């Protein structure tokens, strides 16, 4: 799907949050500046977790507790990680069952954390602010997920 602005990306994330539950893993990919963190800001808004939501590149992972008895959001960034051993050191699997876990740059590194996950790829459209978002559901949890899980 095509999202024209950063506000559209945040709004999409907020709507997507309504589908998420504890134990969900989202793996985000796309080039630098594509809008991965902007999407997570929307997800955080929809989940009603404590912010602010910023890129976790230098701290690797942040836990954002719920403000309304919902699941916490674990927001991780695998950009600086060198491989599976460093991903294991994050212990993302320790909180996976009770959290919504979103990993930026996780493609090829974190898929082993869960049999079920949403893989979301974001690309920039040449010449403007628009982004192209591709969603792929993996596993039985997302078996019937269309390319846009928010479509009716």
Coordinates of N, CA and C in Angstrom, one line a residue:
X1 N 0.8 -1.2 0.0 CA 0.0 0.0 0.0 C 0.9 1.2 0.0
X2 N 0.3 2.3 -0.4 CA 1.1 3.6 -0.5 C 0.6 4.5 0.6
X3 N 1.5 5.1 1.4 CA 1.2 6.0 2.4 C 1.9 7.3 2.0
X4 N 1.1 8.4 1.9 CA 1.7 9.6 1.3 C 2.5 10.5 2.3
X5 N 2.3 10.4 3.6 CA 3.0 11.3 4.5 C 3.4 10.5 5.8
X6 N 4.3 11.1 6.6 CA 4.7 10.5 7.9 C 3.5 10.4 8.8
X7 N 2.6 11.4 8.7 CA 1.3 11.3 9.5 C 0.5 10.1 9.1
X8 N 0.5 9.8 7.8 CA -0.2 8.6 7.3 C 0.4 7.3 7.9
X9 N 1.7 7.3 7.9 CA 2.5 6.1 8.5 C 2.1 5.9 9.9
X10 N 2.1 7.0 10.7 CA 1.8 6.9 12.1 C 0.3 6.4 12.3
X11 N -0.6 7.0 11.5 CA -2.0 6.5 11.6 C -2.1 5.1 11.2
X12 N -1.4 4.6 10.2 CA -1.4 3.2 9.9 C -0.9 2.3 11.0
X13 N 0.2 2.8 11.7 CA 0.7 2.0 12.8 C -0.3 2.0 14.0
X14 N -1.0 3.1 14.2 CA -2.0 3.1 15.3 C -3.2 2.1 15.0
X15 N -3.6 2.1 13.7 CA -4.7 1.1 13.3 C -4.2 -0.3 13.4
X16 N -2.9 -0.5 13.0 CA -2.3 -1.9 13.1 C -2.2 -2.4 14.5
X17 N -2.0 -1.5 15.5 CA -1.9 -1.8 16.9 C -3.2 -2.5 17.4
X18 N -4.3 -2.1 16.8 CA -5.6 -2.7 17.3 C -5.6 -4.3 17.0
X19 N -4.8 -4.7 16.0 CA -4.7 -6.2 15.7 C -3.7 -6.9 16.6
X20 N -2.9 -6.2 17.2 CA -1.7 -6.8 17.9 C -2.1 -7.3 19.3
X21 N -1.4 -8.3 19.8 CA -1.6 -8.9 21.1 C -0.3 -9.4 21.7
X22 N -0.3 -9.7 23.0 CA 1.0 -10.2 23.6 C 1.5 -11.4 22.8
X23 N 2.8 -11.4 22.6 CA 3.4 -12.5 21.8 C 3.6 -12.2 20.4
X24 N 3.1 -11.1 19.9 CA 3.3 -10.8 18.5 C 4.7 -10.2 18.2
X25 N 5.3 -10.7 17.1 CA 6.6 -10.2 16.7 C 6.4 -9.5 15.3
X26 N 6.9 -8.3 15.2 CA 6.9 -7.6 13.9 C 8.4 -7.3 13.5
X27 N 8.7 -7.7 12.3 CA 10.1 -7.5 11.8 C 10.0 -6.5 10.7
X28 N 10.7 -5.3 10.9 CA 10.6 -4.2 10.0 C 11.9 -4.2 9.2
X29 N 11.8 -3.9 7.9 CA 12.9 -3.7 7.0 C 12.7 -2.6 6.1
X30 N 13.7 -2.1 5.5 CA 13.7 -1.0 4.5 C 14.9 -0.1 4.7
X31 N 15.2 0.7 3.7 CA 16.4 1.5 3.8 C 16.3 2.6 4.9
X32 N 17.5 3.2 5.2 CA 17.6 4.3 6.1 C 16.6 5.4 5.7
X33 N 15.9 5.9 6.7 CA 14.9 7.0 6.5 C 13.6 6.5 5.8
X34 N 13.4 5.2 5.8 CA 12.1 4.8 5.1 C 10.9 5.0 6.0
X35 N 11.0 5.1 7.3 CA 9.9 5.3 8.1 C 9.6 4.2 9.1
X36 N 10.6 3.4 9.4 CA 10.4 2.3 10.3 C 10.0 2.8 11.7
X37 N 10.8 3.7 12.2 CA 10.5 4.3 13.6 C 9.2 5.1 13.6
X38 N 8.9 5.7 12.5 CA 7.6 6.4 12.4 C 6.5 5.5 12.5
X39 N 6.6 4.3 11.9 CA 5.5 3.3 12.0 C 5.4 2.8 13.5
X40 N 6.6 2.6 14.1 CA 6.6 2.2 15.5 C 5.9 3.2 16.4
X41 N 6.1 4.5 16.1 CA 5.5 5.6 16.9 C 4.0 5.4 16.8
X42 N 3.5 5.1 15.6 CA 2.0 4.9 15.5 C 1.5 3.7 16.2
X43 N 2.3 2.6 16.2 CA 2.0 1.4 16.9 C 1.9 1.7 18.4
X44 N 2.9 2.4 18.9 CA 3.0 2.8 20.3 C 1.8 3.6 20.7
X45 N 1.4 4.5 19.9 CA 0.2 5.3 20.1 C -1.0 4.5 20.2
X46 N -1.2 3.5 19.3 CA -2.3 2.6 19.3 C -2.3 1.7 20.5
X47 N -1.2 1.3 21.0 CA -1.1 0.4 22.1 C -1.2 1.2 23.4
X48 N -1.0 2.5 23.4 CA -1.1 3.3 24.6 C 0.0 2.9 25.5
X49 N 1.3 3.0 25.0 CA 2.4 2.8 25.9 C 3.1 4.1 26.2
X50 N 4.0 4.1 27.2 CA 4.8 5.2 27.6 C 5.8 5.5 26.6
X51 N 6.0 6.7 26.2 CA 7.0 7.1 25.2 C 8.1 8.0 25.8
X52 N 8.8 8.7 25.1 CA 8.7 8.9 23.6 C 9.3 7.7 22.9
X53 N 8.9 7.5 21.7 CA 9.4 6.5 20.8 C 10.4 7.1 19.9
X54 N 11.7 6.7 20.1 CA 12.8 7.2 19.2 C 13.5 6.0 18.7
X55 N 14.3 6.2 17.7 CA 15.1 5.1 17.2 C 16.0 4.5 18.3
X56 N 16.0 3.2 18.5 CA 16.8 2.6 19.5 C 18.2 2.2 19.0
X57 N 18.7 2.8 17.9 CA 19.9 2.4 17.3 C 21.1 2.3 18.3
X58 N 21.2 3.2 19.2 CA 22.4 3.2 20.0 C 22.2 2.5 21.3
X59 N 20.9 2.3 21.7 CA 20.6 1.6 23.0 C 20.2 0.2 22.6
X60 N 20.0 -0.1 21.4 CA 19.6 -1.4 20.8 C 18.1 -1.8 21.1
X61 N 17.7 -1.7 22.4 CA 16.3 -2.1 22.7 C 15.7 -1.2 23.8
X62 N 14.4 -0.9 23.7 CA 13.7 -0.2 24.8 C 12.4 -0.9 25.1
X63 N 12.0 -0.9 26.3 CA 10.7 -1.5 26.7 C 9.9 -0.3 27.1
X64 N 8.7 -0.2 26.5 CA 7.7 0.9 26.8 C 6.5 0.2 27.5
X65 N 6.4 0.5 28.8 CA 5.2 -0.1 29.5 C 3.9 0.4 29.1
X66 N 2.9 -0.4 29.2 CA 1.5 0.0 28.9 C 1.0 1.0 29.9
X67 N 0.2 2.0 29.4 CA -0.4 3.0 30.3 C -1.9 2.6 30.6
X68 N -2.3 1.4 30.0 CA -3.7 1.0 30.2 C -3.9 -0.5 30.3
X69 N -3.1 -1.2 31.0 CA -3.2 -2.6 31.2 C -3.0 -3.5 30.0
X70 N -2.5 -2.9 28.9 CA -2.2 -3.7 27.7 C -0.8 -4.2 27.7
X71 N -0.4 -4.9 26.7 CA 1.0 -5.4 26.6 C 2.0 -4.3 26.5
X72 N 3.2 -4.5 27.1 CA 4.3 -3.5 26.8 C 4.8 -3.7 25.4
X73 N 5.4 -2.6 24.9 CA 6.0 -2.6 23.6 C 7.5 -2.8 23.8
X74 N 8.1 -3.8 23.2 CA 9.6 -3.9 23.1 C 10.0 -3.5 21.7
X75 N 10.8 -2.4 21.7 CA 11.2 -1.8 20.4 C 12.7 -2.0 20.3
X76 N 13.1 -2.8 19.3 CA 14.6 -3.1 19.2 C 15.1 -2.7 17.8
X77 N 16.3 -2.5 17.7 CA 17.0 -2.1 16.5 C 18.2 -3.0 16.3
X78 N 18.2 -3.8 15.2 CA 19.2 -4.8 15.0 C 20.3 -4.2 14.0
X79 N 20.2 -2.9 13.7 CA 21.1 -2.4 12.6 C 22.6 -2.6 13.0
X80 N 22.9 -2.4 14.2 CA 24.4 -2.5 14.6 C 24.8 -3.9 15.1
X81 N 23.8 -4.8 15.0 CA 24.2 -6.2 15.5 C 24.9 -7.0 14.4
X82 N 25.9 -7.8 14.9 CA 26.7 -8.5 13.9 C 26.2 -9.9 13.6
X83 N 25.2 -10.4 14.2 CA 24.7 -11.7 13.9 C 23.9 -12.3 15.0
X84 N 23.6 -13.6 14.9 CA 22.6 -14.3 15.7 C 23.1 -14.3 17.2
X85 N 24.4 -14.4 17.5 CA 24.8 -14.4 18.9 C 24.5 -13.1 19.5
X86 N 24.7 -11.9 18.9 CA 24.4 -10.7 19.5 C 22.9 -10.5 19.6
X87 N 22.1 -11.0 18.8 CA 20.6 -11.0 18.9 C 20.2 -11.8 20.2
X88 N 20.9 -13.0 20.3 CA 20.6 -13.8 21.5 C 20.9 -13.0 22.8
X89 N 22.0 -12.2 22.8 CA 22.3 -11.4 24.0 C 21.3 -10.4 24.4
X90 N 20.4 -10.0 23.5 CA 19.3 -9.1 23.8 C 18.2 -9.7 24.6
X91 N 18.1 -11.1 24.6 CA 17.1 -11.8 25.4 C 15.7 -11.4 25.0
X92 N 15.5 -11.1 23.7 CA 14.1 -10.7 23.3 C 13.1 -11.8 23.5
X93 N 13.6 -13.0 23.5 CA 12.6 -14.1 23.7 C 12.2 -14.2 25.1
X94 N 12.9 -13.6 26.1 CA 12.5 -13.6 27.5 C 11.1 -12.9 27.7
X95 N 10.9 -11.8 26.9 CA 9.6 -11.1 27.2 C 8.7 -11.2 26.0
X96 N 9.0 -12.1 25.0 CA 8.2 -12.2 23.8 C 6.7 -12.5 24.1
X97 N 6.5 -13.5 25.0 CA 5.1 -14.0 25.2 C 4.2 -12.9 25.8
X98 N 4.7 -12.0 26.6 CA 3.8 -11.0 27.2 C 3.9 -9.6 26.6
X99 N 4.7 -9.4 25.5 CA 4.9 -8.1 24.9 C 4.6 -8.2 23.4
X100 N 4.4 -7.0 22.9 CA 4.4 -6.8 21.4 C 5.9 -6.4 21.1
X101 N 6.5 -7.2 20.3 CA 8.0 -6.9 20.0 C 8.1 -6.5 18.6
X102 N 8.7 -5.3 18.4 CA 9.0 -4.8 17.0 C 10.5 -4.6 16.9
X103 N 11.0 -5.2 15.8 CA 12.5 -5.2 15.6 C 12.7 -4.5 14.2
X104 N 13.4 -3.3 14.3 CA 13.8 -2.7 13.1 C 15.1 -3.4 12.6
X105 N 15.3 -3.5 11.3 CA 16.5 -4.1 10.7 C 16.6 -5.5 11.2
X106 N 15.5 -6.2 11.5 CA 15.6 -7.6 12.0 C 15.6 -8.7 11.0
X107 N 15.4 -8.3 9.7 CA 15.3 -9.3 8.7 C 16.6 -10.1 8.6
X108 N 16.4 -11.4 8.6 CA 17.5 -12.4 8.6 C 18.2 -12.6 9.9
X109 N 17.7 -12.0 11.0 CA 18.3 -12.1 12.3 C 17.3 -12.6 13.4
X110 N 16.1 -12.2 13.3 CA 15.2 -12.5 14.5 C 14.0 -13.4 14.1
X111 N 13.9 -13.9 12.9 CA 12.8 -14.7 12.5 C 12.7 -16.0 13.4
X112 N 13.8 -16.4 13.9 CA 13.8 -17.6 14.8 C 13.2 -17.4 16.1
X113 N 12.9 -16.2 16.5 CA 12.3 -15.9 17.8 C 10.8 -16.4 17.9
X114 N 10.1 -16.5 16.8 CA 8.7 -16.9 16.8 C 8.3 -17.5 15.5
X115 N 7.5 -18.5 15.5 CA 6.9 -19.2 14.3 C 6.0 -18.2 13.6
X116 N 5.3 -17.3 14.4 CA 4.3 -16.4 13.8 C 4.9 -15.0 13.9
X117 N 4.8 -14.3 12.8 CA 5.3 -12.9 12.8 C 4.7 -12.1 11.6
X118 N 4.7 -10.8 11.7 CA 4.4 -9.9 10.6 C 5.8 -9.4 10.1
X119 N 6.0 -9.5 8.8 CA 7.2 -8.9 8.2 C 6.7 -7.7 7.4
X120 N 7.2 -6.6 7.8 CA 6.8 -5.3 7.1 C 8.0 -4.6 6.5
X121 N 7.9 -4.5 5.2 CA 9.0 -3.8 4.4 C 8.5 -2.4 4.0
X122 N 9.3 -1.4 4.2 CA 8.9 0.0 3.8 C 9.9 0.5 2.8
X123 N 9.5 1.0 1.7 CA 10.3 1.6 0.7 C 9.9 3.0 0.5
X124 N 10.9 3.8 0.1 CA 10.6 5.2 -0.2 C 10.2 5.3 -1.7
X125 N 9.3 6.1 -2.0 CA 8.9 6.4 -3.4 C 9.7 7.5 -3.9
X126 N 10.3 7.4 -5.0 CA 11.2 8.4 -5.6 C 10.4 9.8 -5.8
X127 N 11.1 10.8 -5.3 CA 10.6 12.1 -5.7 C 9.6 12.8 -4.7
X128 N 9.1 12.0 -3.7 CA 8.2 12.7 -2.7 C 8.3 12.0 -1.4
X129 N 7.5 12.3 -0.5 CA 7.5 11.8 0.9 C 6.8 10.4 1.0
X130 N 6.1 10.0 0.0 CA 5.3 8.7 0.0 C 6.2 7.5 0.3
X131 N 5.6 6.6 1.0 CA 6.2 5.3 1.3 C 5.3 4.2 0.8
X132 N 6.0 3.1 0.4 CA 5.3 1.9 -0.1 C 5.5 0.8 1.0
X133 N 4.4 0.3 1.6 CA 4.5 -0.6 2.7 C 4.0 -2.0 2.2
X134 N 4.8 -3.0 2.4 CA 4.4 -4.4 2.1 C 4.4 -5.2 3.4
X135 N 3.3 -5.9 3.6 CA 3.1 -6.7 4.8 C 3.0 -8.1 4.5
X136 N 3.7 -9.0 5.2 CA 3.6 -10.4 4.9 C 3.4 -11.1 6.3
X137 N 2.3 -11.8 6.4 CA 2.1 -12.6 7.6 C 2.7 -14.0 7.5
X138 N 3.4 -14.4 8.6 CA 4.1 -15.7 8.6 C 3.5 -16.5 9.8
X139 N 3.2 -17.8 9.5 CA 2.7 -18.6 10.6 C 1.2 -18.6 10.7
X140 N 0.7 -19.5 11.6 CA -0.8 -19.7 11.7 C -1.5 -18.5 12.3
X141 N -0.8 -17.7 13.1 CA -1.5 -16.5 13.7 C -1.9 -15.5 12.6
X142 N -1.0 -15.5 11.5 CA -1.3 -14.5 10.4 C -1.6 -15.2 9.1
X143 N -2.0 -16.4 9.2 CA -2.3 -17.2 8.0 C -3.3 -16.6 7.0
X144 N -4.3 -15.9 7.5 CA -5.3 -15.3 6.6 C -5.1 -13.8 6.5
X145 N -3.9 -13.3 6.8 CA -3.6 -11.9 6.7 C -3.4 -11.5 5.2
X146 N -4.2 -10.5 4.8 CA -4.0 -10.0 3.4 C -2.8 -9.1 3.4
X147 N -2.3 -8.7 2.2 CA -1.2 -7.8 2.1 C -1.4 -6.5 2.9
X148 N -2.6 -6.1 3.1 CA -3.0 -5.0 3.9 C -3.9 -5.6 5.0
X149 N -3.3 -5.8 6.2 CA -4.1 -6.5 7.3 C -5.3 -5.6 7.8
X150 N -5.3 -4.3 7.4 CA -6.4 -3.5 7.8 C -7.5 -3.3 6.8
X151 N -7.4 -4.0 5.7 CA -8.4 -3.9 4.7 C -9.7 -4.7 5.2
X152 N -10.8 -4.2 4.8 CA -12.1 -4.9 5.2 C -12.3 -6.2 4.5

